[in-house]
Amino acid sequence: MQLSDRNIINRVIAESASKEEAVELIDWFSSTVEGQQCLSDMLDRDAYLMESEPDPGKSFTSIQSDLLYKKIDRSIYQNRFRKSWLRVAVILLPIVVVSGLGFYLSRQTELFSETTYSEVYVPKGEDARIFFQDGTEVFLNADTRIRYPNKFGVRKREVYLDGEAYFNVASNRKRPFVVKAQHTETEVLGTSFNVRAYGNSNTIEVVLDEGRTSFHVYENNYPMLPGQKIEYDKSTGRTTLRNLINPSNASLWKKNILHFYDTPLADVIKELERRFDVQFQVQNAEALDYSYTLTTKQPGIENVLKELQKISPVKFKIEGDMISVSI
C-alpha cells in the first residue's frame, strides 16, 4: 500500500473514504512495521498537542466521548459490515476525539486484534538462532524456551524467556524491547546483551555488551552500562551489579565454546547436561568441593571430561547413558 501523500489517511479520518480504503488502511496499520510506526507518530503528535496547546472549547468531556462512542457503536451494529467498521471506529475514535480518549488508546499495545503468541523450545544438546519481524536477532542456548507475539505491539516489543539467550535488538527509540523472565524485566531500545534465566536455577544474570539496559525486578530498577553484569538471587531477592573485564565471555556459548570461571562442579555438571544432553551421578560428595576455570571448544563430552580431569583429582567415567563422578 502506498501512502506517500497521506490522502487515504486524511479521507478515512474525515469519514469520506470508501469501505475498501478503510479496510486497506486498517490492514496497513496492523500488519506492517511502517504502518505501526505511522500510527505511533500520529498518537504521539496528538498527545503532545493535548499537553502543550489545550483548547477547552474544542475538547470533549468524558460523558460526551462516551455518548459519541455509543452512537458510533449503534450505527456500526446496524450495518452488515459491522466487524470491519468496528475496527475502523477503534482507530478513528482516538483521532477524532483525541482529547477525551487519546491517552487511553495510546497506552494500548494491541489496538487491532487479540495478541497471538508463538513459542520455540530448544532441547538439551542443541542450540538455535531466530529472527523477529522487527529485525531483532536471537541466539538460543540448549534447554531454552522463548514465547513471543506474532505481531509486536505499537508501544512495546515483549518476549518471555526461560533459559539462556543472546539478543541483538533492532533499534527503535519509540518501541522498547522487553525480555520478561520470572518476575524480572530487561528493557532496551537497541542493544546486544545476554540473559541467563533458567527456571531451575537460583539466579538470573544479564550481561550487557552494547547500548544501555534497565533491569527491573518488582519495584526496583537498575540501569546498566556496557561491560556490566547484573545478578539477581531469586531466593534472597538480592541484586548485584558489577563491572566485567571480559563481558563477551558470558556469550561464548553461541560460538559453541564452553567457558567456566571459578565455577563449582555442581554448576559445571548442569551446564554439561544441557549442552550434551547427558546425565551425571555423583558418587562422592567431596567432589562437589572443587571449582573449575576452563575455556574450551571440544566437539564431544569425552574430550571435555578429559580437560576437566587435568584440573582436579575428580574422575569421570561414562557408563552407558550415565556419567559417574568420583574421587
mmCIF file of C-alpha atoms in Angstrom:
data_model
loop_
_atom_site.group_PDB
_atom_site.id
_atom_site.type_symbol
_atom_site.label_atom_id
_atom_site.label_comp_id
_atom_site.label_asym_id
_atom_site.label_seq_id
_atom_site.Cartn_x
_atom_site.Cartn_y
_atom_site.Cartn_z
ATOM 1 C CA MET A 1 0.000 0.000 0.000
ATOM 2 C CA GLN A 2 1.377 3.425 -0.976
ATOM 3 C CA LEU A 3 0.582 6.210 1.492
ATOM 4 C CA SER A 4 3.137 8.816 0.470
ATOM 5 C CA ASP A 5 0.638 11.674 0.030
ATOM 6 C CA ARG A 6 -1.423 10.780 3.151
ATOM 7 C CA ASN A 7 -4.621 11.346 1.132
ATOM 8 C CA ILE A 8 -6.104 7.998 2.113
ATOM 9 C CA ILE A 9 -5.412 8.583 5.817
ATOM 10 C CA ASN A 10 -6.984 12.030 5.657
ATOM 11 C CA ARG A 11 -10.088 10.697 3.886
ATOM 12 C CA VAL A 12 -10.531 7.930 6.458
ATOM 13 C CA ILE A 13 -10.203 10.421 9.335
ATOM 14 C CA ALA A 14 -12.728 12.706 7.611
ATOM 15 C CA GLU A 15 -15.049 9.681 7.158
ATOM 16 C CA SER A 16 -15.176 10.289 3.406
ATOM 17 C CA ALA A 17 -13.220 7.188 2.396
ATOM 18 C CA SER A 18 -14.712 4.085 0.843
ATOM 19 C CA LYS A 19 -15.102 0.881 2.841
ATOM 20 C CA GLU A 20 -12.312 -0.706 0.787
ATOM 21 C CA GLU A 21 -9.926 2.161 1.575
ATOM 22 C CA ALA A 22 -10.749 1.996 5.289
ATOM 23 C CA VAL A 23 -10.157 -1.760 5.463
ATOM 24 C CA GLU A 24 -6.921 -1.409 3.483
ATOM 25 C CA LEU A 25 -5.700 1.297 5.869
ATOM 26 C CA ILE A 26 -6.506 -0.874 8.913
ATOM 27 C CA ASP A 27 -4.538 -3.776 7.438
ATOM 28 C CA TRP A 28 -1.592 -1.463 6.765
ATOM 29 C CA PHE A 29 -1.637 -0.139 10.339
ATOM 30 C CA SER A 30 -1.858 -3.606 11.893
ATOM 31 C CA SER A 31 0.354 -5.783 9.671
ATOM 32 C CA THR A 32 3.356 -3.632 8.687
ATOM 33 C CA VAL A 33 6.167 -2.021 10.634
ATOM 34 C CA GLU A 34 5.732 1.182 8.599
ATOM 35 C CA GLY A 35 2.017 1.329 9.409
ATOM 36 C CA GLN A 36 2.558 0.763 13.118
ATOM 37 C CA GLN A 37 5.245 3.464 13.158
ATOM 38 C CA CYS A 38 2.922 5.882 11.314
ATOM 39 C CA LEU A 39 0.107 5.275 13.818
ATOM 40 C CA SER A 40 2.545 5.644 16.729
ATOM 41 C CA ASP A 41 3.739 9.003 15.357
ATOM 42 C CA MET A 42 0.147 10.214 14.949
ATOM 43 C CA LEU A 43 -0.735 9.299 18.533
ATOM 44 C CA ASP A 44 2.460 10.908 19.843
ATOM 45 C CA ARG A 45 1.660 14.127 17.968
ATOM 46 C CA ASP A 46 -1.914 14.238 19.261
ATOM 47 C CA ALA A 47 -0.788 13.576 22.833
ATOM 48 C CA TYR A 48 1.785 16.373 22.569
ATOM 49 C CA LEU A 49 -0.821 18.820 21.266
ATOM 50 C CA MET A 50 -3.129 17.961 24.159
ATOM 51 C CA GLU A 51 -0.398 18.755 26.673
ATOM 52 C CA SER A 52 1.136 21.826 25.049
ATOM 53 C CA GLU A 53 -1.850 23.557 23.433
ATOM 54 C CA PRO A 54 -5.068 22.590 25.192
ATOM 55 C CA ASP A 55 -8.222 24.045 23.680
ATOM 56 C CA PRO A 56 -11.090 23.587 26.138
ATOM 57 C CA GLY A 57 -13.550 24.963 23.628
ATOM 58 C CA LYS A 58 -12.960 22.062 21.239
ATOM 59 C CA SER A 59 -12.392 19.209 23.669
ATOM 60 C CA PHE A 60 -14.897 16.552 24.636
ATOM 61 C CA THR A 61 -15.882 15.745 28.174
ATOM 62 C CA SER A 62 -15.761 12.116 29.277
ATOM 63 C CA ILE A 63 -19.587 11.969 29.098
ATOM 64 C CA GLN A 64 -19.612 13.421 25.574
ATOM 65 C CA SER A 65 -16.922 10.972 24.475
ATOM 66 C CA ASP A 66 -18.888 8.067 25.921
ATOM 67 C CA LEU A 67 -22.110 9.165 24.189
ATOM 68 C CA LEU A 68 -20.266 9.614 20.897
ATOM 69 C CA TYR A 69 -18.766 6.155 21.135
ATOM 70 C CA LYS A 70 -22.188 4.588 21.893
ATOM 71 C CA LYS A 71 -23.712 6.419 18.926
ATOM 72 C CA ILE A 72 -20.985 5.143 16.607
ATOM 73 C CA ASP A 73 -21.317 1.621 18.029
ATOM 74 C CA ARG A 74 -25.118 1.565 17.422
ATOM 75 C CA SER A 75 -24.632 2.734 13.860
ATOM 76 C CA ILE A 76 -21.967 0.102 13.236
ATOM 77 C CA TYR A 77 -24.137 -2.653 14.703
ATOM 78 C CA GLN A 78 -26.912 -1.931 12.203
ATOM 79 C CA ASN A 79 -24.506 -2.193 9.274
ATOM 80 C CA ARG A 80 -23.848 -5.574 7.693
ATOM 81 C CA PHE A 81 -20.149 -4.659 7.596
ATOM 82 C CA ARG A 82 -20.165 -4.268 11.396
ATOM 83 C CA LYS A 83 -16.941 -6.187 12.019
ATOM 84 C CA SER A 84 -14.851 -4.206 9.530
ATOM 85 C CA TRP A 85 -16.316 -0.839 10.518
ATOM 86 C CA LEU A 86 -15.847 -1.523 14.222
ATOM 87 C CA ARG A 87 -12.127 -1.862 13.556
ATOM 88 C CA VAL A 88 -12.254 1.468 11.712
ATOM 89 C CA ALA A 89 -14.032 3.078 14.670
ATOM 90 C CA VAL A 90 -11.342 1.873 17.066
ATOM 91 C CA ILE A 91 -8.776 3.859 15.047
ATOM 92 C CA LEU A 92 -10.920 6.877 14.189
ATOM 93 C CA LEU A 93 -12.189 7.435 17.706
ATOM 94 C CA PRO A 94 -8.860 8.390 19.361
ATOM 95 C CA ILE A 95 -8.045 10.668 16.424
ATOM 96 C CA VAL A 96 -11.426 12.428 16.194
ATOM 97 C CA VAL A 97 -11.973 12.749 19.959
ATOM 98 C CA VAL A 98 -8.333 12.521 20.986
ATOM 99 C CA SER A 99 -8.798 14.978 23.858
ATOM 100 C CA GLY A 100 -11.162 12.540 25.572
ATOM 101 C CA LEU A 101 -9.710 9.117 24.749
ATOM 102 C CA GLY A 102 -6.305 9.638 23.147
ATOM 103 C CA PHE A 103 -4.186 8.967 26.220
ATOM 104 C CA TYR A 104 -6.022 5.739 26.982
ATOM 105 C CA LEU A 105 -5.700 4.260 23.493
ATOM 106 C CA SER A 106 -2.101 5.364 23.069
ATOM 107 C CA ARG A 107 -1.160 3.183 26.039
ATOM 108 C CA GLN A 108 -2.527 0.048 24.431
ATOM 109 C CA THR A 109 -0.048 -2.298 22.796
ATOM 110 C CA GLU A 110 -2.560 -4.148 20.624
ATOM 111 C CA LEU A 111 -5.138 -1.833 19.060
ATOM 112 C CA PHE A 112 -6.467 -4.040 16.332
ATOM 113 C CA SER A 113 -6.807 -7.641 17.432
ATOM 114 C CA GLU A 114 -6.187 -10.107 20.212
ATOM 115 C CA THR A 115 -2.492 -10.884 20.627
ATOM 116 C CA THR A 116 -1.471 -14.352 19.496
ATOM 117 C CA TYR A 117 1.808 -15.967 20.511
ATOM 118 C CA SER A 118 4.304 -18.464 19.151
ATOM 119 C CA GLU A 119 6.795 -20.492 21.165
ATOM 120 C CA VAL A 120 10.166 -22.034 20.397
ATOM 121 C CA TYR A 121 11.817 -24.668 22.580
ATOM 122 C CA VAL A 122 15.443 -25.716 22.063
ATOM 123 C CA PRO A 123 16.056 -29.143 23.654
ATOM 124 C CA LYS A 124 19.169 -30.211 25.517
ATOM 125 C CA GLY A 125 22.140 -30.839 23.264
ATOM 126 C CA GLU A 126 21.058 -28.257 20.673
ATOM 127 C CA ASP A 127 21.015 -24.507 20.041
ATOM 128 C CA ALA A 128 19.147 -22.234 17.646
ATOM 129 C CA ARG A 129 19.057 -18.812 16.031
ATOM 130 C CA ILE A 130 15.870 -16.913 15.172
ATOM 131 C CA PHE A 131 14.858 -13.503 13.825
ATOM 132 C CA PHE A 132 11.825 -11.468 14.870
ATOM 133 C CA GLN A 133 9.710 -9.367 12.489
ATOM 134 C CA ASP A 134 11.433 -6.146 13.614
ATOM 135 C CA GLY A 135 14.888 -7.480 12.638
ATOM 136 C CA THR A 136 15.991 -8.479 16.155
ATOM 137 C CA GLU A 137 18.374 -11.468 16.141
ATOM 138 C CA VAL A 138 18.230 -14.029 18.968
ATOM 139 C CA PHE A 139 20.576 -16.917 19.780
ATOM 140 C CA LEU A 140 19.000 -19.613 21.969
ATOM 141 C CA ASN A 141 21.075 -21.914 24.183
ATOM 142 C CA ALA A 142 20.185 -25.522 24.972
ATOM 143 C CA ASP A 143 17.097 -26.263 27.107
ATOM 144 C CA THR A 144 15.647 -22.801 26.407
ATOM 145 C CA ARG A 145 12.072 -21.748 25.762
ATOM 146 C CA ILE A 146 11.038 -18.382 24.327
ATOM 147 C CA ARG A 147 7.488 -17.099 23.810
ATOM 148 C CA TYR A 148 6.792 -14.096 21.593
ATOM 149 C CA PRO A 149 3.823 -12.347 19.907
ATOM 150 C CA ASN A 150 3.265 -12.943 16.213
ATOM 151 C CA LYS A 151 2.994 -9.140 15.902
ATOM 152 C CA PHE A 152 4.765 -6.796 18.289
ATOM 153 C CA GLY A 153 2.655 -4.087 19.914
ATOM 154 C CA VAL A 154 2.578 -0.482 18.764
ATOM 155 C CA ARG A 155 4.208 0.725 22.001
ATOM 156 C CA LYS A 156 6.348 -2.180 23.170
ATOM 157 C CA ARG A 157 8.055 -5.377 21.990
ATOM 158 C CA GLU A 158 7.796 -8.094 24.666
ATOM 159 C CA VAL A 159 9.093 -11.667 24.805
ATOM 160 C CA TYR A 160 9.101 -14.277 27.585
ATOM 161 C CA LEU A 161 12.242 -16.304 28.308
ATOM 162 C CA ASP A 162 13.001 -19.440 30.297
ATOM 163 C CA GLY A 163 16.619 -20.397 29.670
ATOM 164 C CA GLU A 164 19.523 -18.528 28.108
ATOM 165 C CA ALA A 165 19.520 -16.258 25.061
ATOM 166 C CA TYR A 166 21.656 -13.602 23.427
ATOM 167 C CA PHE A 167 19.792 -10.663 21.852
ATOM 168 C CA ASN A 168 20.885 -8.290 19.093
ATOM 169 C CA VAL A 169 17.936 -5.898 19.338
ATOM 170 C CA ALA A 170 16.934 -3.775 16.362
ATOM 171 C CA SER A 171 16.954 -0.142 17.473
ATOM 172 C CA ASN A 172 13.611 1.645 17.873
ATOM 173 C CA ARG A 173 13.517 4.509 20.380
ATOM 174 C CA LYS A 174 9.727 4.584 20.462
ATOM 175 C CA ARG A 175 9.213 0.836 20.954
ATOM 176 C CA PRO A 176 11.300 -0.608 23.797
ATOM 177 C CA PHE A 177 12.223 -4.292 23.653
ATOM 178 C CA VAL A 178 11.449 -6.137 26.899
ATOM 179 C CA VAL A 179 12.621 -9.599 27.976
ATOM 180 C CA LYS A 180 10.432 -10.987 30.767
ATOM 181 C CA ALA A 181 11.848 -13.786 32.906
ATOM 182 C CA GLN A 182 10.462 -14.944 36.257
ATOM 183 C CA HIS A 183 9.253 -11.654 37.759
ATOM 184 C CA THR A 184 12.073 -9.660 36.127
ATOM 185 C CA GLU A 185 12.188 -7.448 33.045
ATOM 186 C CA THR A 186 15.164 -6.362 30.963
ATOM 187 C CA GLU A 187 14.222 -3.320 28.868
ATOM 188 C CA VAL A 188 16.299 -1.959 25.982
ATOM 189 C CA LEU A 189 15.919 0.245 22.899
ATOM 190 C CA GLY A 190 18.695 -1.133 20.672
ATOM 191 C CA THR A 191 21.216 -3.318 22.443
ATOM 192 C CA SER A 192 23.306 -6.514 22.484
ATOM 193 C CA PHE A 193 23.055 -8.472 25.725
ATOM 194 C CA ASN A 194 22.956 -11.961 27.230
ATOM 195 C CA VAL A 195 20.196 -13.182 29.561
ATOM 196 C CA ARG A 196 20.578 -16.369 31.609
ATOM 197 C CA ALA A 197 17.311 -17.215 33.377
ATOM 198 C CA TYR A 198 16.717 -20.940 33.753
ATOM 199 C CA GLY A 199 13.682 -21.816 35.819
ATOM 200 C CA ASN A 200 15.596 -24.450 37.800
ATOM 201 C CA SER A 201 18.448 -22.057 38.614
ATOM 202 C CA ASN A 202 18.557 -19.855 41.717
ATOM 203 C CA THR A 203 19.888 -16.812 39.859
ATOM 204 C CA ILE A 204 19.093 -14.632 36.847
ATOM 205 C CA GLU A 205 22.046 -12.995 35.089
ATOM 206 C CA VAL A 206 22.176 -10.227 32.488
ATOM 207 C CA VAL A 207 25.428 -9.160 30.804
ATOM 208 C CA LEU A 208 25.405 -6.055 28.605
ATOM 209 C CA ASP A 209 27.760 -5.870 25.604
ATOM 210 C CA GLU A 210 26.494 -2.754 23.812
ATOM 211 C CA GLY A 211 23.936 0.000 24.347
ATOM 212 C CA ARG A 212 22.011 0.618 27.562
ATOM 213 C CA THR A 213 19.716 -1.593 29.563
ATOM 214 C CA SER A 214 17.369 -1.266 32.511
ATOM 215 C CA PHE A 215 16.827 -4.316 34.707
ATOM 216 C CA HIS A 216 13.514 -4.310 36.591
ATOM 217 C CA VAL A 217 12.577 -6.605 39.449
ATOM 218 C CA TYR A 218 9.376 -5.882 41.352
ATOM 219 C CA GLU A 219 9.528 -2.150 42.252
ATOM 220 C CA ASN A 220 13.283 -1.723 41.703
ATOM 221 C CA ASN A 221 15.047 -0.514 38.573
ATOM 222 C CA TYR A 222 18.776 -0.961 37.846
ATOM 223 C CA PRO A 223 20.285 0.894 34.834
ATOM 224 C CA MET A 224 23.231 -0.891 33.186
ATOM 225 C CA LEU A 225 26.159 0.244 31.057
ATOM 226 C CA PRO A 226 28.224 -1.814 28.567
ATOM 227 C CA GLY A 227 30.580 -4.257 30.264
ATOM 228 C CA GLN A 228 28.401 -4.667 33.340
ATOM 229 C CA LYS A 229 26.736 -7.752 34.751
ATOM 230 C CA ILE A 230 23.695 -7.878 36.977
ATOM 231 C CA GLU A 231 22.860 -10.939 39.054
ATOM 232 C CA TYR A 232 19.537 -11.429 40.815
ATOM 233 C CA ASP A 233 19.188 -14.074 43.541
ATOM 234 C CA LYS A 234 15.611 -15.389 43.396
ATOM 235 C CA SER A 235 15.714 -16.860 46.906
ATOM 236 C CA THR A 236 17.078 -13.826 48.780
ATOM 237 C CA GLY A 237 15.921 -11.046 46.447
ATOM 238 C CA ARG A 238 19.444 -9.609 46.389
ATOM 239 C CA THR A 239 20.601 -7.862 43.215
ATOM 240 C CA THR A 240 24.311 -7.342 42.470
ATOM 241 C CA LEU A 241 25.751 -5.109 39.738
ATOM 242 C CA ARG A 242 29.431 -5.254 38.837
ATOM 243 C CA ASN A 243 31.890 -4.462 36.030
ATOM 244 C CA LEU A 244 33.431 -7.269 33.965
ATOM 245 C CA ILE A 245 36.862 -7.344 32.359
ATOM 246 C CA ASN A 246 35.679 -9.599 29.500
ATOM 247 C CA PRO A 247 31.870 -9.358 29.271
ATOM 248 C CA SER A 248 31.807 -11.257 25.963
ATOM 249 C CA ASN A 249 32.816 -14.429 27.833
ATOM 250 C CA ALA A 250 29.221 -14.727 29.036
ATOM 251 C CA SER A 251 28.001 -15.373 25.492
ATOM 252 C CA LEU A 252 30.784 -17.625 24.192
ATOM 253 C CA TRP A 253 28.250 -20.459 24.215
ATOM 254 C CA LYS A 254 26.733 -19.127 20.971
ATOM 255 C CA LYS A 255 30.085 -19.939 19.313
ATOM 256 C CA ASN A 256 29.992 -23.469 20.770
ATOM 257 C CA ILE A 257 32.674 -22.546 23.310
ATOM 258 C CA LEU A 258 32.435 -23.710 26.926
ATOM 259 C CA HIS A 259 33.621 -21.156 29.453
ATOM 260 C CA PHE A 260 33.929 -21.698 33.210
ATOM 261 C CA TYR A 261 35.489 -19.261 35.645
ATOM 262 C CA ASP A 262 35.892 -20.493 39.204
ATOM 263 C CA THR A 263 32.684 -22.440 38.625
ATOM 264 C CA PRO A 264 31.627 -25.048 41.233
ATOM 265 C CA LEU A 265 31.424 -28.600 39.929
ATOM 266 C CA ALA A 266 27.672 -28.698 40.583
ATOM 267 C CA ASP A 267 27.171 -25.811 38.121
ATOM 268 C CA VAL A 268 29.617 -27.363 35.641
ATOM 269 C CA ILE A 269 27.549 -30.550 35.679
ATOM 270 C CA LYS A 270 24.310 -28.615 34.993
ATOM 271 C CA GLU A 271 25.916 -26.875 32.030
ATOM 272 C CA LEU A 272 27.275 -30.120 30.560
ATOM 273 C CA GLU A 273 23.914 -31.865 30.982
ATOM 274 C CA ARG A 274 22.252 -29.105 28.949
ATOM 275 C CA ARG A 275 24.986 -28.837 26.331
ATOM 276 C CA PHE A 276 25.418 -32.546 25.613
ATOM 277 C CA ASP A 277 22.086 -33.990 26.822
ATOM 278 C CA VAL A 278 23.750 -36.341 29.315
ATOM 279 C CA GLN A 279 23.229 -37.222 32.994
ATOM 280 C CA PHE A 280 25.732 -37.265 35.860
ATOM 281 C CA GLN A 281 25.708 -39.301 39.052
ATOM 282 C CA VAL A 282 27.940 -38.062 41.878
ATOM 283 C CA GLN A 283 29.460 -40.992 43.768
ATOM 284 C CA ASN A 284 31.441 -38.918 46.285
ATOM 285 C CA ALA A 285 30.028 -35.688 47.716
ATOM 286 C CA GLU A 286 33.594 -34.431 48.284
ATOM 287 C CA ALA A 287 33.922 -33.982 44.519
ATOM 288 C CA LEU A 288 31.489 -31.050 44.701
ATOM 289 C CA ASP A 289 34.065 -29.062 46.719
ATOM 290 C CA TYR A 290 36.092 -28.385 43.551
ATOM 291 C CA SER A 291 35.689 -25.467 41.152
ATOM 292 C CA TYR A 292 36.868 -25.104 37.540
ATOM 293 C CA THR A 293 38.285 -22.404 35.292
ATOM 294 C CA LEU A 294 38.321 -23.563 31.682
ATOM 295 C CA THR A 295 37.656 -22.274 28.148
ATOM 296 C CA THR A 296 37.425 -24.969 25.513
ATOM 297 C CA LYS A 297 35.802 -25.813 22.196
ATOM 298 C CA GLN A 298 35.784 -29.584 22.335
ATOM 299 C CA PRO A 299 33.364 -31.354 19.979
ATOM 300 C CA GLY A 300 32.269 -34.101 22.374
ATOM 301 C CA ILE A 301 31.621 -34.787 26.041
ATOM 302 C CA GLU A 302 34.511 -37.267 26.268
ATOM 303 C CA ASN A 303 37.096 -34.618 25.381
ATOM 304 C CA VAL A 304 35.572 -32.083 27.758
ATOM 305 C CA LEU A 305 35.743 -34.584 30.631
ATOM 306 C CA LYS A 306 39.410 -35.203 29.854
ATOM 307 C CA GLU A 307 40.053 -31.467 30.094
ATOM 308 C CA LEU A 308 38.292 -31.302 33.469
ATOM 309 C CA GLN A 309 40.280 -34.233 34.846
ATOM 310 C CA LYS A 310 43.502 -32.264 34.245
ATOM 311 C CA ILE A 311 42.354 -29.558 36.655
ATOM 312 C CA SER A 312 41.383 -31.564 39.756
ATOM 313 C CA PRO A 313 41.540 -35.117 41.139
ATOM 314 C CA VAL A 314 37.862 -35.653 40.295
ATOM 315 C CA LYS A 315 37.337 -38.551 37.872
ATOM 316 C CA PHE A 316 34.579 -39.016 35.313
ATOM 317 C CA LYS A 317 33.527 -42.365 33.879
ATOM 318 C CA ILE A 318 30.971 -42.905 31.125
ATOM 319 C CA GLU A 319 28.757 -45.896 31.927
ATOM 320 C CA GLY A 320 26.035 -46.281 29.302
ATOM 321 C CA ASP A 321 23.725 -43.265 29.488
ATOM 322 C CA MET A 322 25.211 -42.142 32.810
ATOM 323 C CA ILE A 323 28.469 -40.386 33.757
ATOM 324 C CA SER A 324 29.710 -41.232 37.247
ATOM 325 C CA VAL A 325 31.678 -38.682 39.270
ATOM 326 C CA SER A 326 34.139 -39.823 41.908
ATOM 327 C CA ILE A 327 37.471 -39.044 43.555
#
